[in-house]
mmCIF file of C-alpha atoms in Angstrom:
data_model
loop_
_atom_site.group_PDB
_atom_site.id
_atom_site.type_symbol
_atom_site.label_atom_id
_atom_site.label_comp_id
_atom_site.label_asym_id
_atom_site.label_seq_id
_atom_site.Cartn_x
_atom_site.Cartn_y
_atom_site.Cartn_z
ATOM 1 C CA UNK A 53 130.261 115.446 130.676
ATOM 2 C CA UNK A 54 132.354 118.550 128.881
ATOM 3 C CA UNK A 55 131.871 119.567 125.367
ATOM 4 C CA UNK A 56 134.782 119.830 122.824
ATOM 5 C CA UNK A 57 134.754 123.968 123.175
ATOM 6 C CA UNK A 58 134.989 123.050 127.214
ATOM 7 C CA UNK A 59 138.700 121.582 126.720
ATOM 8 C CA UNK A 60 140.288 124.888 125.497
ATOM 9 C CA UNK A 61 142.572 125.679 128.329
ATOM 10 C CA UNK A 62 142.223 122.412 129.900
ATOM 11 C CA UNK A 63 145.662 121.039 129.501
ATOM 12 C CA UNK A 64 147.298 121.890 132.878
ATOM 13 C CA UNK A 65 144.326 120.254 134.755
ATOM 14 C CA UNK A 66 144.470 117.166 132.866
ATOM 15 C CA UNK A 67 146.039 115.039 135.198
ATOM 16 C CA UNK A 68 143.817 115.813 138.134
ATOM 17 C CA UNK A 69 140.660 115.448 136.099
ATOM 18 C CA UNK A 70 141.977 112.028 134.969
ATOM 19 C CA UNK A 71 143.126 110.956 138.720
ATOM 20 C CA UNK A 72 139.471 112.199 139.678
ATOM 21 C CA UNK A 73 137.171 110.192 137.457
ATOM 22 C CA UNK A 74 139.680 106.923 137.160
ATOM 23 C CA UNK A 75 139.095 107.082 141.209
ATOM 24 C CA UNK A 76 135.547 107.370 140.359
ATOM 25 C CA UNK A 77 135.062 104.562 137.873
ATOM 26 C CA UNK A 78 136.870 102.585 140.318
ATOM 27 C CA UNK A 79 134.276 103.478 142.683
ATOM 28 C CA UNK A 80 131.364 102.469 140.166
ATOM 29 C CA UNK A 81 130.249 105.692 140.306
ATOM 30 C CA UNK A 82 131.183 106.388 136.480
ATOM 31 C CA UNK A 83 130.482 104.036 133.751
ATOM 32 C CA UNK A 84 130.464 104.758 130.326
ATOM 33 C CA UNK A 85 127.104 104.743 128.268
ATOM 34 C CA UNK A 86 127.806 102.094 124.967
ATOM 35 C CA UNK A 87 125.375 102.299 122.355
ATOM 36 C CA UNK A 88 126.893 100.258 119.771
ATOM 37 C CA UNK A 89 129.405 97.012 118.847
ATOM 38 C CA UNK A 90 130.830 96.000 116.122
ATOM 39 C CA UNK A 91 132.659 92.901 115.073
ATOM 40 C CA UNK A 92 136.391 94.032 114.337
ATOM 41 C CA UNK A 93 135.803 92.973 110.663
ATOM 42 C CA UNK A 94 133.066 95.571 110.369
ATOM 43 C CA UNK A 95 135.607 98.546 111.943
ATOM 44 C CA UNK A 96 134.749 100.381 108.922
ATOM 45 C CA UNK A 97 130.767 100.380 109.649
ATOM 46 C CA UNK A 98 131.979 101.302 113.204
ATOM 47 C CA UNK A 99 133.583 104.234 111.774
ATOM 48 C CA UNK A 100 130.826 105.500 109.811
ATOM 49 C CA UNK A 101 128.510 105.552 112.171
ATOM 50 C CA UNK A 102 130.620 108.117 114.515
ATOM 51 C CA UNK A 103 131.616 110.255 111.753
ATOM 52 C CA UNK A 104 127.551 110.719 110.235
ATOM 53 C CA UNK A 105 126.843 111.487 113.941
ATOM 54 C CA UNK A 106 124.056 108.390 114.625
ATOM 55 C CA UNK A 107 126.295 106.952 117.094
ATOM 56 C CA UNK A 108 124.812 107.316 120.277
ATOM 57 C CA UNK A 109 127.303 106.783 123.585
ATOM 58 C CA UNK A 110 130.778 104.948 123.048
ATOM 59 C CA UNK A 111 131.566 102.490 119.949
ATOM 60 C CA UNK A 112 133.263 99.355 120.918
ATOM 61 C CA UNK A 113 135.231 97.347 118.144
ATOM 62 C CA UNK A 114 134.910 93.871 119.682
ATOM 63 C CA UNK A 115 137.586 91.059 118.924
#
């Protein structure tokens, strides 16, 4: 996992990174950590909850 102040200077290695951990997700050796779902209808909940920092992991909006 990198940090927000880790992506400075990251642009020209973007596209290796990306073909790296896509080829490693394939490989279920990656998978994403979801701590929360919401209802599409309750996007704005979702929202909050990222912005006032108690998310934990990814927020799905579910259809």
């Amino acid at each position: 996992m990198i940090g927000i102040e880790q992506l400075y200077g990251f642009g020209p290695h973007t596209g290796r990174w990306a073909r790296r951990m896509m080829t490693r997700a394939a490989a279920g050796e990656i998978r994403p950590v979801i701590g929360q779902t919401f209802p599409l209808h309750r996007a704005a909940a979702a929202h909050a909850g990222m912005e006032d920092r108690t998310a934990l992991g990814k927020t799905l909006l579910l259809l």
